[in-house]
XYZ file of C-alpha atoms in Angstrom:
734
model
C 202.773 96.569 159.682
C 199.964 95.920 162.130
C 200.441 93.202 164.701
C 198.599 89.998 163.732
C 196.851 87.904 166.368
C 198.829 89.450 169.254
C 202.099 87.830 168.119
C 205.450 89.280 169.090
C 207.155 91.263 166.354
C 210.443 90.260 164.717
C 212.871 92.944 163.492
C 213.497 93.345 159.789
C 216.680 91.271 160.160
C 214.328 88.317 159.634
C 214.331 89.326 155.993
C 217.851 87.930 155.642
C 216.648 84.479 156.662
C 213.647 84.766 154.325
C 215.894 85.827 151.437
C 218.137 82.788 151.905
C 215.188 80.366 152.046
C 213.451 81.853 149.006
C 216.682 81.921 146.997
C 217.236 78.235 147.827
C 213.694 77.376 146.718
C 214.288 79.229 143.441
C 217.675 77.679 142.721
C 216.577 76.736 139.189
C 216.397 80.405 138.168
C 218.949 81.995 135.835
C 221.161 84.785 137.208
C 218.930 87.555 135.836
C 215.941 86.280 137.836
C 217.979 86.194 141.045
C 219.008 89.798 140.354
C 215.342 90.790 140.131
C 214.584 89.018 143.409
C 217.430 90.876 145.151
C 215.888 94.162 143.951
C 212.595 93.187 145.587
C 214.363 92.257 148.839
C 216.185 95.614 148.882
C 212.824 97.365 148.449
C 211.368 95.342 151.332
C 214.398 95.999 153.523
C 213.641 99.713 153.431
C 209.913 99.379 154.157
C 208.925 96.351 156.224
C 209.905 97.732 159.656
C 208.724 95.059 162.095
C 206.782 92.076 160.815
C 204.752 89.409 162.647
C 206.460 85.969 162.646
C 203.439 84.429 160.877
C 203.909 86.852 157.986
C 207.537 85.771 157.465
C 206.502 82.130 157.418
C 203.555 82.792 155.096
C 205.759 84.771 152.702
C 208.247 81.895 152.513
C 205.517 79.297 151.941
C 203.846 81.295 149.174
C 207.190 81.868 147.478
C 207.985 78.135 147.718
C 204.657 77.172 146.130
C 205.281 79.607 143.265
C 208.842 78.361 142.842
C 207.526 74.803 142.482
C 205.288 76.114 139.668
C 208.376 77.613 137.981
C 207.077 81.153 138.462
C 209.422 84.016 137.598
C 211.083 86.469 139.982
C 208.464 89.165 139.360
C 205.667 86.824 140.471
C 207.548 85.632 143.559
C 208.535 89.212 144.364
C 204.938 90.412 144.059
C 203.887 87.629 146.439
C 206.443 88.789 149.020
C 205.301 92.401 148.702
C 201.638 91.371 148.930
C 202.158 89.262 152.055
C 204.599 91.540 153.913
C 203.285 94.980 152.899
C 199.716 94.253 151.796
C 197.614 97.336 151.064
C 200.406 99.476 152.558
C 202.635 98.867 149.524
C 203.374 102.278 147.989
C 202.509 101.808 144.320
C 204.545 104.815 143.177
C 207.645 103.582 145.031
C 207.154 100.034 143.683
C 206.766 101.356 140.136
C 209.939 103.428 140.400
C 212.059 100.696 141.985
C 210.679 97.535 140.409
C 208.704 98.488 137.310
C 205.135 98.614 136.050
C 204.847 94.812 135.856
C 205.182 94.476 139.619
C 202.457 97.086 140.204
C 200.171 95.242 137.766
C 200.616 91.994 139.682
C 199.934 93.662 143.040
C 196.820 95.410 141.725
C 195.565 92.200 140.103
C 195.954 90.231 143.325
C 194.193 93.034 145.210
C 191.238 93.066 142.793
C 190.792 89.303 143.009
C 190.984 89.547 146.794
C 188.130 92.058 146.738
C 185.833 89.376 145.330
C 186.096 87.528 148.642
C 185.328 90.734 150.531
C 182.269 91.416 148.363
C 180.917 87.954 149.166
C 181.696 88.123 152.893
C 178.613 87.271 154.915
C 176.597 86.004 151.951
C 175.107 82.547 151.745
C 176.899 79.689 150.011
C 176.841 80.192 146.261
C 174.540 78.155 144.041
C 176.105 76.261 141.144
C 175.166 79.105 138.774
C 176.560 81.780 141.099
C 179.787 79.826 141.657
C 180.249 79.573 137.888
C 179.562 83.306 137.487
C 182.151 84.073 140.171
C 184.751 81.946 138.386
C 183.993 83.755 135.131
C 184.310 87.090 136.941
C 187.780 86.193 138.194
C 188.875 85.141 134.716
C 187.491 88.374 133.279
C 189.446 90.414 135.836
C 192.765 88.796 134.956
C 195.076 90.995 132.888
C 198.211 88.938 133.617
C 198.095 85.146 133.908
C 200.662 85.248 136.724
C 198.062 86.903 138.972
C 196.120 83.621 138.976
C 199.219 81.698 140.100
C 199.857 84.215 142.867
C 196.285 84.167 144.181
C 196.055 80.363 144.087
C 199.340 80.076 145.989
C 198.076 82.525 148.619
C 194.850 80.575 149.014
C 196.685 77.243 149.342
C 198.952 78.545 152.111
C 195.974 80.048 153.964
C 194.169 76.693 153.813
C 197.206 74.823 155.108
C 196.998 76.876 158.303
C 193.203 77.218 158.512
C 193.000 74.799 161.443
C 194.249 77.640 163.673
C 191.358 80.025 162.857
C 187.751 79.962 164.060
C 185.275 77.302 162.917
C 183.001 79.603 160.886
C 185.887 81.433 159.207
C 187.544 78.114 158.384
C 184.384 76.732 156.770
C 183.797 79.950 154.816
C 187.370 79.797 153.508
C 186.934 76.154 152.510
C 183.573 76.744 150.825
C 184.942 79.642 148.781
C 187.892 77.449 147.769
C 185.545 74.720 146.549
C 183.319 77.211 144.717
C 185.979 79.314 143.038
C 189.680 78.609 143.513
C 189.926 74.825 143.115
C 187.868 74.907 139.878
C 190.131 77.686 138.575
C 193.221 75.591 139.279
C 191.472 72.653 137.602
C 190.616 74.633 134.468
C 194.139 75.939 134.167
C 195.625 72.464 134.564
C 197.571 73.323 137.740
C 196.978 69.873 139.174
C 199.535 70.097 141.981
C 197.500 72.961 143.469
C 194.081 71.580 142.573
C 194.320 68.329 144.533
C 195.703 69.973 147.674
C 193.138 72.792 147.587
C 190.302 70.286 147.232
C 191.599 67.896 149.900
C 192.144 70.666 152.458
C 188.737 72.237 151.775
C 187.108 68.775 151.961
C 188.820 68.172 155.300
C 187.303 71.337 156.812
C 183.852 71.023 155.237
C 183.327 67.281 155.890
C 185.749 66.374 158.699
C 184.069 63.073 159.677
C 183.787 61.839 156.078
C 187.366 62.887 155.405
C 188.673 60.987 158.444
C 186.664 57.841 157.641
C 187.817 57.834 154.008
C 191.439 58.339 155.064
C 191.167 55.317 157.356
C 189.637 53.226 154.553
C 192.435 54.142 152.212
C 194.820 52.804 154.890
C 197.962 53.889 153.129
C 199.940 57.062 153.017
C 200.120 59.142 149.804
C 203.878 58.528 149.686
C 203.218 54.761 149.568
C 200.771 55.206 146.684
C 203.301 57.331 144.806
C 205.982 54.674 145.298
C 203.596 51.998 144.020
C 202.746 54.030 140.913
C 206.428 54.634 140.146
C 206.991 50.868 140.145
C 203.918 50.247 137.955
C 204.999 52.945 135.495
C 208.480 51.449 135.199
C 207.095 47.930 134.620
C 204.643 49.121 131.955
C 207.305 51.271 130.273
C 209.643 48.275 129.926
C 206.853 46.129 128.421
C 205.981 48.821 125.856
C 209.654 49.318 124.931
C 210.023 45.593 124.247
C 207.153 45.897 121.723
C 208.724 48.988 120.116
C 205.946 51.388 121.226
C 207.003 54.918 122.168
C 204.705 56.290 124.845
C 204.471 58.959 127.552
C 203.339 57.390 130.829
C 202.104 59.570 133.680
C 200.801 58.438 137.060
C 199.082 60.339 139.833
C 197.549 58.889 142.996
C 193.875 59.860 143.285
C 193.292 62.257 146.175
C 190.627 61.880 148.865
C 188.148 64.428 147.575
C 188.215 62.896 144.077
C 187.584 59.432 145.524
C 184.634 60.726 147.567
C 183.148 62.567 144.568
C 183.270 59.390 142.492
C 181.607 57.418 145.272
C 178.805 60.011 145.379
C 178.429 60.163 141.604
C 178.277 56.384 141.114
C 176.481 55.601 144.371
C 179.034 52.929 145.351
C 181.221 52.118 148.351
C 184.961 52.580 148.677
C 185.690 48.966 147.773
C 184.104 49.500 144.327
C 186.375 52.418 143.396
C 189.007 50.939 141.095
C 190.906 54.079 140.120
C 192.346 55.045 143.504
C 195.590 54.525 141.640
C 195.615 55.561 137.948
C 198.061 55.566 135.021
C 197.678 57.500 131.751
C 199.432 56.370 128.560
C 199.808 58.740 125.576
C 200.803 57.382 122.136
C 201.016 58.726 118.588
C 198.304 56.745 116.735
C 194.903 55.182 117.421
C 196.153 51.686 116.478
C 198.804 51.963 119.186
C 196.074 52.633 121.780
C 194.633 49.158 121.238
C 198.119 47.627 121.150
C 198.867 49.163 124.555
C 195.522 47.864 125.852
C 196.545 44.310 124.889
C 199.911 44.685 126.635
C 198.237 46.013 129.819
C 195.815 43.079 129.890
C 198.697 40.646 129.338
C 200.611 42.120 132.266
C 197.740 42.287 134.771
C 194.338 40.656 135.108
C 191.483 42.913 133.868
C 188.444 43.549 136.107
C 185.168 42.576 134.361
C 182.716 45.373 133.435
C 185.402 48.023 134.046
C 186.445 48.537 130.410
C 185.164 51.514 128.389
C 186.018 52.201 124.734
C 185.414 55.945 124.327
C 187.401 55.927 121.070
C 184.888 53.753 119.207
C 181.990 55.347 121.114
C 182.998 58.887 122.189
C 181.129 60.613 125.001
C 178.492 63.217 124.015
C 181.104 65.947 124.578
C 183.444 64.148 122.118
C 185.788 62.892 124.855
C 187.836 59.951 123.477
C 190.013 57.500 125.383
C 190.312 53.839 126.415
C 189.662 53.132 130.111
C 190.378 49.816 131.782
C 190.777 48.627 135.378
C 193.137 45.796 136.324
C 194.452 43.959 139.379
C 198.015 45.212 139.433
C 201.111 44.242 141.436
C 200.592 43.367 145.114
C 196.912 42.615 144.301
C 195.964 46.333 144.211
C 193.432 47.749 141.745
C 194.738 50.096 139.072
C 193.019 52.187 136.399
C 194.780 52.706 133.036
C 193.711 55.413 130.532
C 195.087 55.141 126.984
C 194.750 57.864 124.330
C 196.657 59.650 121.573
C 198.402 62.979 122.117
C 195.740 64.667 119.966
C 192.928 63.144 122.044
C 194.673 64.368 125.181
C 195.000 67.916 123.837
C 191.329 67.911 122.923
C 190.373 66.590 126.354
C 192.483 69.232 128.081
C 191.775 72.294 125.921
C 188.889 71.547 123.543
C 185.161 71.031 123.897
C 185.799 67.771 125.754
C 187.819 69.490 128.496
C 187.798 67.320 131.617
C 186.657 70.124 133.904
C 183.525 70.859 131.876
C 181.867 67.458 132.100
C 182.838 67.173 135.773
C 181.484 70.599 136.730
C 178.496 70.348 134.379
C 178.494 74.041 133.385
C 177.049 75.684 130.289
C 179.359 76.165 127.310
C 180.514 79.786 126.999
C 182.737 80.429 123.934
C 184.246 83.627 125.353
C 185.281 81.981 128.604
C 186.478 78.911 126.723
C 188.853 81.013 124.629
C 190.239 82.713 127.716
C 190.736 79.435 129.602
C 192.493 77.925 126.584
C 194.784 80.928 126.309
C 195.532 80.909 130.024
C 196.554 77.279 129.870
C 198.626 77.688 126.741
C 200.357 80.741 128.178
C 201.192 78.832 131.346
C 202.912 76.267 129.133
C 204.653 78.934 127.005
C 205.794 81.104 129.895
C 209.209 79.488 130.202
C 209.796 79.869 126.443
C 209.207 83.644 126.415
C 212.338 85.426 127.541
C 210.852 88.923 127.730
C 208.250 89.322 130.479
C 206.765 92.352 128.737
C 206.291 90.358 125.545
C 204.572 87.613 127.534
C 202.129 90.070 129.121
C 201.409 91.708 125.748
C 200.646 88.298 124.194
C 198.240 87.530 127.001
C 196.463 90.887 126.919
C 196.019 90.823 123.145
C 194.630 87.298 123.213
C 192.034 87.687 125.968
C 189.792 90.621 125.084
C 186.615 90.129 127.065
C 183.115 89.823 125.669
C 181.285 89.870 129.035
C 181.348 91.855 132.263
C 180.582 90.411 135.700
C 179.242 92.697 138.433
C 177.878 92.291 141.959
C 174.418 93.017 143.320
C 174.287 94.569 146.823
C 173.706 91.040 148.184
C 176.946 89.755 146.643
C 175.382 87.845 143.755
C 177.097 88.003 140.361
C 175.309 89.273 137.244
C 176.694 88.396 133.812
C 176.153 91.054 131.096
C 177.550 91.811 127.630
C 180.600 94.093 127.496
C 179.492 97.726 127.276
C 176.305 97.187 129.304
C 175.116 100.136 131.395
C 173.610 100.353 134.872
C 170.199 100.627 133.191
C 170.833 97.335 131.363
C 171.708 95.892 134.774
C 168.410 97.131 136.216
C 166.376 95.476 133.460
C 168.417 92.280 133.864
C 167.460 92.118 137.544
C 163.738 92.590 136.827
C 161.575 94.421 134.312
C 159.905 96.477 137.047
C 163.275 97.462 138.525
C 164.227 98.797 135.088
C 160.937 100.644 134.584
C 161.226 102.300 138.028
C 164.974 103.021 137.790
C 165.798 106.659 138.561
C 169.469 106.424 139.456
C 172.278 104.066 140.398
C 175.266 103.697 142.705
C 178.429 101.899 141.627
C 180.784 100.992 144.479
C 178.790 103.419 146.657
C 179.110 106.377 144.262
C 176.220 107.947 142.330
C 176.695 107.482 138.563
C 174.621 108.433 135.500
C 172.370 105.818 133.918
C 174.717 105.726 130.927
C 177.632 104.494 133.090
C 179.290 101.489 131.399
C 179.912 98.677 133.849
C 183.306 97.100 134.472
C 183.981 93.659 135.892
C 184.065 93.564 139.698
C 181.893 96.628 140.335
C 179.019 96.510 142.827
C 175.788 98.047 141.516
C 172.800 99.349 143.484
C 169.713 100.588 141.611
C 167.724 103.530 143.003
C 164.029 103.256 142.146
C 160.944 105.470 142.145
C 157.550 104.364 143.490
C 155.892 104.301 140.071
C 157.269 102.974 136.761
C 158.136 105.705 134.293
C 160.595 104.790 131.526
C 161.897 107.560 129.284
C 161.711 107.479 125.494
C 165.266 108.811 125.460
C 166.370 105.393 126.747
C 165.630 103.991 123.286
C 167.884 106.467 121.501
C 171.074 104.564 120.552
C 173.314 107.633 120.417
C 172.415 108.631 123.984
C 173.908 105.375 125.291
C 171.341 104.405 127.930
C 170.759 100.823 126.797
C 173.136 98.445 125.022
C 171.248 95.138 125.284
C 168.419 94.193 122.934
C 166.555 92.561 125.825
C 166.337 95.813 127.799
C 165.331 97.872 124.729
C 162.559 95.378 123.954
C 161.180 95.779 127.473
C 161.107 99.574 127.147
C 159.413 99.381 123.746
C 156.816 96.999 125.150
C 156.069 99.465 127.957
C 155.331 102.288 125.554
C 153.346 100.009 123.268
C 150.926 99.315 126.118
C 150.155 103.009 126.622
C 146.967 104.552 125.258
C 147.186 105.528 121.558
C 146.198 109.136 122.265
C 148.901 109.415 124.887
C 151.461 108.003 122.438
C 150.361 110.473 119.720
C 150.785 113.386 122.138
C 154.186 112.103 123.247
C 155.267 111.594 119.620
C 154.222 115.124 118.710
C 156.284 116.448 121.622
C 159.342 114.505 120.391
C 158.870 115.810 116.839
C 158.504 119.417 117.960
C 161.482 119.144 120.281
C 163.792 117.765 117.589
C 162.644 120.348 115.007
C 163.162 123.123 117.524
C 166.586 121.870 118.517
C 167.722 121.624 114.898
C 166.158 124.896 113.796
C 164.043 123.396 111.010
C 160.333 123.569 110.162
C 158.776 120.457 108.618
C 155.165 119.289 108.972
C 154.580 115.858 110.519
C 152.591 114.740 107.462
C 155.668 115.271 105.264
C 157.591 112.677 107.292
C 155.120 109.815 106.769
C 156.515 108.597 103.467
C 160.127 108.796 104.550
C 159.455 106.927 107.806
C 157.024 104.477 106.132
C 153.883 105.334 108.070
C 150.382 105.406 106.599
C 149.184 108.559 108.344
C 150.319 111.392 110.548
C 148.692 109.797 113.610
C 150.381 106.459 112.886
C 153.716 108.261 112.633
C 153.259 110.146 115.902
C 152.031 107.024 117.721
C 155.062 105.048 116.485
C 157.384 107.801 117.732
C 155.532 107.880 121.050
C 155.827 104.094 121.469
C 159.560 104.216 120.755
C 159.323 102.215 117.534
C 160.777 105.232 115.723
C 163.621 106.862 117.641
C 164.308 110.568 118.084
C 167.496 110.072 116.050
C 165.468 108.744 113.099
C 163.124 111.726 113.371
C 166.061 114.165 113.389
C 167.618 112.522 110.319
C 164.314 112.643 108.415
C 163.786 116.297 109.348
C 167.211 117.172 107.953
C 166.711 115.220 104.742
C 163.294 116.698 104.008
C 164.668 120.216 104.233
C 166.774 119.686 101.063
C 165.267 120.856 97.739
C 163.965 118.181 95.341
C 166.070 116.822 92.498
C 165.265 116.774 88.833
C 166.594 120.227 87.924
C 166.752 121.301 84.295
C 170.015 123.123 84.723
C 173.392 121.373 84.987
C 174.866 120.838 88.434
C 178.581 121.327 89.157
C 180.680 120.783 92.279
C 182.150 123.894 93.827
C 184.877 123.810 96.486
C 184.407 126.022 99.519
C 186.898 128.731 100.178
C 189.580 127.899 102.710
C 189.301 129.303 106.175
C 185.501 129.319 106.288
C 184.862 126.953 109.155
C 186.229 123.804 107.529
C 186.156 122.366 104.053
C 183.192 120.881 102.256
C 181.361 120.842 98.964
C 177.971 122.026 97.670
C 176.317 121.496 94.325
C 175.351 124.711 92.491
C 172.956 124.725 89.573
C 173.698 126.759 86.373
C 177.010 128.425 87.269
C 180.647 127.788 86.542
C 183.536 127.070 88.921
C 182.899 129.604 91.701
C 184.194 129.845 95.223
C 181.599 129.011 97.874
C 181.385 129.784 101.574
C 178.819 129.241 104.300
C 177.193 132.428 105.532
C 178.249 133.578 108.967
C 174.760 134.804 109.828
C 172.945 131.452 109.748
C 175.810 128.888 109.560
C 174.021 126.144 107.572
C 175.000 122.498 108.088
C 174.945 119.577 105.651
C 171.327 118.438 105.605
C 169.906 121.937 106.127
C 167.721 123.312 103.289
C 169.962 125.952 101.642
C 170.008 128.652 98.938
C 172.976 130.413 97.347
C 173.574 134.146 96.908
C 176.153 135.367 94.354
C 178.151 138.073 96.108
C 180.388 140.751 94.546
C 183.942 139.424 94.598
C 183.463 136.687 97.227
C 181.864 133.894 95.206
C 178.664 132.234 96.385
C 177.450 132.645 99.953
C 175.470 129.600 101.177
C 172.521 130.499 103.461
C 169.879 128.537 105.315
C 166.705 128.614 103.252
C 164.873 130.476 106.051
C 167.692 132.932 106.786
C 166.339 136.464 107.380
C 169.382 138.066 105.782
C 168.867 135.980 102.639
C 165.224 137.092 102.511
C 166.321 140.739 102.653
C 168.971 140.236 99.932
C 166.473 138.416 97.699
C 164.122 141.373 97.877
C 166.929 143.724 96.829
C 168.361 141.572 94.014
C 166.406 138.337 93.348
C 168.529 137.406 90.299
C 171.515 136.728 92.526
C 169.676 133.955 94.454
C 170.472 130.540 92.986
C 169.556 126.909 93.702
C 172.197 124.934 95.613
C 172.363 121.588 97.299
C 174.827 119.780 99.542
C 176.988 117.304 97.669
C 178.100 115.633 100.881
C 180.753 116.297 103.459
C 183.956 114.280 103.338
C 185.846 112.870 106.300
C 186.992 115.289 109.046
C 184.993 118.205 107.601
C 183.549 120.474 110.238
C 180.973 123.280 110.064
C 180.356 126.081 112.568
C 177.090 126.146 114.487
C 175.860 128.248 117.407
C 174.154 126.560 120.344
C 172.446 128.051 123.390
C 172.096 126.128 126.662
C 169.596 127.336 129.277
C 170.136 125.875 132.753
C 169.901 126.475 136.477
C 173.313 127.764 137.491
C 175.529 125.343 139.393
C 179.258 124.800 139.938
C 180.879 122.716 137.191
C 178.129 123.220 134.591
C 180.465 124.571 131.889
C 183.039 121.902 132.744
C 180.463 119.127 132.293
C 179.298 120.552 128.958
C 182.820 120.897 127.560
C 183.785 117.408 128.802
C 180.785 115.966 126.983
C 181.713 117.835 123.802
C 185.281 116.555 124.023
C 183.987 112.990 124.350
C 181.912 113.549 121.178
C 184.986 114.949 119.366
C 183.299 118.315 118.880
C 185.572 121.368 118.725
C 184.522 124.388 120.819
C 185.530 127.623 119.104
C 184.024 129.978 121.677
C 181.983 129.820 124.895
C 180.238 132.599 126.799
C 178.089 132.550 129.924
C 175.366 135.134 130.609
C 172.707 135.528 133.252
C 169.189 134.411 132.406
C 165.972 136.336 132.810
C 165.090 134.414 135.956
C 166.989 134.163 139.208
C 169.571 131.335 139.463
C 169.313 130.756 135.692
C 172.234 130.980 133.271
C 172.716 130.819 129.507
C 175.746 129.238 127.843
C 176.358 130.380 124.278
C 178.685 128.021 122.400
C 180.159 128.067 118.933
C 180.851 124.491 117.908
C 182.258 122.742 114.855
C 180.283 119.620 113.866
C 180.310 117.235 110.921
C 176.600 117.134 110.070
C 173.065 117.348 111.391
C 173.258 113.856 112.877
C 176.182 114.754 115.114
C 174.500 118.015 116.099
C 171.302 116.161 117.045
C 173.290 113.705 119.187
C 175.230 116.455 120.945
C 172.120 118.521 121.708
C 170.333 115.473 123.105
C 173.243 114.552 125.371
C 173.648 118.101 126.681
C 169.931 118.111 127.429
C 170.446 115.103 129.739
C 172.968 116.898 131.971
C 171.799 117.827 135.499
C 170.093 121.257 135.793
C 169.870 121.798 132.000
C 166.437 123.210 131.107
C 166.756 123.597 127.344
C 169.366 123.351 124.594
C 168.914 124.358 120.981
C 170.634 125.568 117.862
C 170.436 129.319 117.253
C 171.063 131.440 114.203
C 169.692 128.967 111.629
C 167.259 131.618 110.420
C 169.781 134.396 110.794
C 168.879 135.728 114.271
C 171.352 138.319 115.308
C 173.220 137.902 112.033
């Protein structure tokens, strides 16, 4: 490892001392856990080389903190690897020697550490940004033990922050206050929360911290002794009255005292809950009985009694609070509530952290926090670590993603949001002028779905110019209704004549791509428009999408109903490009097959031709071969209609792509088709008529016209593609 701070290096023999100290700290473990720890130490023995003395000490401290939290061997082992090997830990070697769980913990700790790096050099976070950062960290967590590991690392770093520079120390403390202490608070890890807050408070407000410590004028150990005596006295009094209760006491730490002084605008002498006791009982009636016993033991302080059971707080928090003059003349706060009230206060809508931090209610984050806290409580009951991780992962599916701007600010978006959604979230004009994006410094398409923790930079043009394709749902540009509304509004503001021209271009493009011929006027009724101009203007404004146009074009190509002759279902012959059904008027049970010359798809207008010995051949209505056969023998041409394709049915179709030649073009096209679950039967590349131009001729298998329209549109968005269309629908080359 690299030398840290110019310190002398200690040989790897120091690992023996570390192993003994960590094993002693984890003495409560069963034998199996100690076996896992020894495996980690053997892995370290082969890889640490020489390590700075500070690293050995830090590794031991982090392991001791985790041991006090009853962490398992995998968590402690990951902490040792993280501290002693850091980014140099060979993931493949760790996976082989110690398992996938260890790699997951190391990667999780690394990802959470990157948040600090992303924010390095940025200004102190606002309340909204701090909350967004906390949500981001929760969203990144795939294993609850990662949170324990990261909090332990942060606590140990703060304990030794006095040795680092002033600015670095303050930045570390501010980040702890903004992110890590609230996380420990939300997860109920109180033994970390109070120390994180007190240490950060000490570095951020050193004079206030020192003055408050002098006013308190007693060591924490003395307060803890006092509370033990109070708890014992109260417990004996309750037992004499036959009341079963859980009594917990915790001395209030310096930062909490200071916060209360600020919130209430009072001096230190008016803070009565420097020492506090909480009593939990089974029933509401017992709460008031305990209150009477407390007031009989010690003298109550006037105006310091609150009945939040009879009058709950707006967030439904319920409890009895009273302050008394306890033994030795010291003030003491007593909180009394039922177990159910306590669970609601800790995990429900009245969670203590929410009214203290004053943040907006977010159901998705609430569910994850609740699960994190429950899983921390259940961890010791789950014998199988893999089962524990699976429970956590299944229970915490995220509904939001949290990404960084280039300035280190956090943006909160729905899961599945794209970089274009991000651009419109930043500002409407940024979205309108968006022409590209970088994620973590790498150019990505506008359809790139964002993942939590990514940093996004939007590349803009000088003038706004949204694309109507952005409104097409199957192209995947926009996932948020807010962004789509902004694009629609842009097109609505354009001149009507310009919208009509743009709508006509969309209509012609879709008809050309699909190989159909339908007049715009024929679409008005189906798309509920009063006139052809209204239809084209609506398409141009984006109110009617290209996908809707394509579907209407396909439907209008089918022949009208109301035939006089009976209609029967005819199965297609096997081996003819997939299975499907057509309806054939006026014939019996005949075999049917799609014609190889024009390869009609469900939704295409079709006609049937009765062949000699091969059943009925189904042609596109405009197929040139069908026209020739009809001239020779018109009696063999019959009326047919699609009955509807069932699940997994596929039909052959030929597609031609015209593009400027470039490396990887065919690879990109086939990757896109694979993502759309389209089978490629054949592919051929030929030179175009112009220099540097190429043609790709593809034979695909698709389910219907809708899938074909989506595939053609997506291919058309690939770099260097000039044109893409269906060929052979009218029998060219057939």
